[in-house]
Amino acid sequence: MLRLNTKKILPVVFIALGALFMAVSLTQLGFWVDGPGPGFFPSIISAVMMVMGVVTFFLTLKDDTKAKFLKEELLVIYAGIGIFAGTFIIGFVPTILVYLFLWLRVFEKISWKVSAVIVAIAMLITMGVFGTWLGIQFPLGLLENFVG
């Protein structure tokens, strides 16, 4: 009998998210118009997500042990949720810079001065290369309403 546990549920969720991302990237972003469109790369990643979800699901059919969640592994999930929430509140770039600073200070135990220099360099590269050179518009979050 097939027993449902997180090892079997999470691959199905992964497949569903991949299908959702695929639908959005193909219908709303555009896959190919005179060359790769905005939905080209997301649709490829979505296909990989779905394939990996199917492979993982079939691999878990042989395994009936329960998944073990360690504190360090859950921190990655909490960080992802924090980045997602922070992007809507203060914007993408400030959220990533705060995340980078906290990671350097808390986990890598780097001094605040060196951490600040690394974050400043990361900000210059992010805004210079992606913002100015490539013209990528980052989500500004709720601060966009106040800053203008």
C-alpha positions as semicolon CSV with decimal commas, in nm:
position;residue;x (nm);y (nm);z (nm)
1;M;0,000;0,000;0,000
2;L;0,121;0,351;-0,082
3;R;0,186;0,548;0,235
4;L;0,174;0,925;0,206
5;N;0,450;1,117;0,376
6;T;0,648;1,430;0,304
7;K;0,887;1,237;0,081
8;K;0,596;1,166;-0,155
9;I;0,397;1,488;-0,112
10;L;0,682;1,733;-0,178
11;P;0,767;1,596;-0,526
12;V;0,399;1,628;-0,622
13;V;0,402;1,989;-0,499
14;F;0,720;2,044;-0,700
15;I;0,552;1,905;-1,013
16;A;0,247;2,128;-0,957
17;L;0,462;2,439;-0,909
18;G;0,661;2,353;-1,221
19;A;0,337;2,318;-1,418
20;L;0,211;2,652;-1,283
21;F;0,537;2,828;-1,371
22;M;0,531;2,666;-1,715
23;A;0,176;2,788;-1,779
24;V;0,262;3,143;-1,670
25;S;0,586;3,157;-1,868
26;L;0,424;3,027;-2,188
27;T;0,096;3,220;-2,172
28;Q;0,185;3,552;-2,010
29;L;0,555;3,606;-2,071
30;G;0,599;3,477;-2,424
31;F;0,831;3,194;-2,518
32;W;0,974;3,289;-2,857
33;V;0,908;3,589;-3,080
34;D;1,195;3,663;-3,321
35;G;1,423;3,508;-3,061
36;P;1,401;3,403;-2,698
37;G;1,135;3,595;-2,509
38;P;1,098;3,670;-2,137
39;G;0,936;3,331;-2,079
40;F;1,209;3,127;-2,250
41;F;1,435;3,061;-1,952
42;P;1,151;3,025;-1,695
43;S;0,984;2,765;-1,915
44;I;1,307;2,562;-1,935
45;I;1,349;2,578;-1,557
46;S;0,982;2,478;-1,516
47;A;1,033;2,174;-1,737
48;V;1,338;2,072;-1,533
49;M;1,134;2,117;-1,212
50;M;0,860;1,890;-1,341
51;V;1,102;1,621;-1,462
52;M;1,293;1,625;-1,132
53;G;0,965;1,607;-0,940
54;V;0,856;1,299;-1,137
55;V;1,196;1,131;-1,092
56;T;1,197;1,209;-0,719
57;F;0,842;1,079;-0,677
58;F;0,926;0,746;-0,838
59;L;1,242;0,714;-0,630
60;T;1,039;0,764;-0,311
61;L;0,803;0,480;-0,400
62;K;1,077;0,235;-0,296
63;D;1,152;0,419;0,030
64;D;0,908;0,407;0,324
65;T;1,126;0,584;0,581
66;K;1,022;0,920;0,717
67;A;1,202;1,235;0,616
68;K;1,427;1,390;0,879
69;F;1,429;1,769;0,893
70;L;1,731;1,924;1,059
71;K;1,739;2,275;1,202
72;E;2,007;2,387;0,955
73;E;1,800;2,266;0,660
74;L;1,488;2,442;0,785
75;L;1,683;2,769;0,808
76;V;1,713;2,764;0,428
77;I;1,334;2,739;0,397
78;Y;1,283;3,019;0,650
79;A;1,537;3,235;0,466
80;G;1,351;3,177;0,139
81;I;1,023;3,279;0,302
82;G;1,194;3,584;0,451
83;I;1,338;3,688;0,114
84;F;0,997;3,640;-0,049
85;A;0,822;3,851;0,216
86;G;1,098;4,112;0,224
87;T;1,080;4,155;-0,153
88;F;0,719;4,266;-0,124
89;I;0,788;4,500;0,168
90;I;1,122;4,671;0,101
91;G;1,205;4,545;-0,249
92;F;1,434;4,281;-0,395
93;V;1,775;4,448;-0,379
94;P;1,751;4,573;-0,017
95;T;1,619;4,233;0,091
96;I;1,909;4,049;-0,071
97;L;2,159;4,294;0,077
98;V;2,012;4,246;0,427
99;Y;2,019;3,869;0,375
100;L;2,382;3,883;0,261
101;F;2,482;4,099;0,558
102;L;2,304;3,872;0,808
103;W;2,456;3,561;0,651
104;L;2,807;3,706;0,669
105;R;2,764;3,822;1,029
106;V;2,571;3,530;1,180
107;F;2,689;3,223;0,992
108;E;3,030;3,319;0,857
109;K;3,125;3,522;1,168
110;I;3,282;3,800;0,958
111;S;3,334;4,140;1,120
112;W;3,073;4,407;1,051
113;K;3,324;4,626;0,864
114;V;3,423;4,351;0,619
115;S;3,057;4,251;0,586
116;A;2,961;4,611;0,506
117;V;3,233;4,632;0,239
118;I;3,120;4,304;0,080
119;V;2,756;4,419;0,082
120;A;2,856;4,753;-0,074
121;I;3,048;4,575;-0,351
122;A;2,754;4,340;-0,409
123;M;2,520;4,641;-0,429
124;L;2,743;4,816;-0,683
125;I;2,768;4,503;-0,897
126;T;2,395;4,437;-0,874
127;M;2,289;4,790;-0,959
128;G;2,567;4,846;-1,213
129;V;2,555;4,522;-1,408
130;F;2,193;4,419;-1,375
131;G;2,023;4,754;-1,321
132;T;2,217;4,985;-1,553
133;W;2,395;4,766;-1,807
134;L;2,132;4,495;-1,860
135;G;1,835;4,719;-1,776
136;I;1,667;4,473;-1,539
137;Q;1,397;4,630;-1,324
138;F;1,396;4,485;-0,975
139;P;1,076;4,473;-0,767
140;L;1,066;4,772;-0,535
141;G;0,799;4,648;-0,295
142;L;0,579;4,873;-0,086
143;L;0,856;5,133;-0,057
144;E;0,790;5,221;-0,421
145;N;0,470;5,394;-0,308
146;F;0,656;5,609;-0,055
147;V;0,981;5,680;-0,239
148;G;0,820;5,751;-0,574
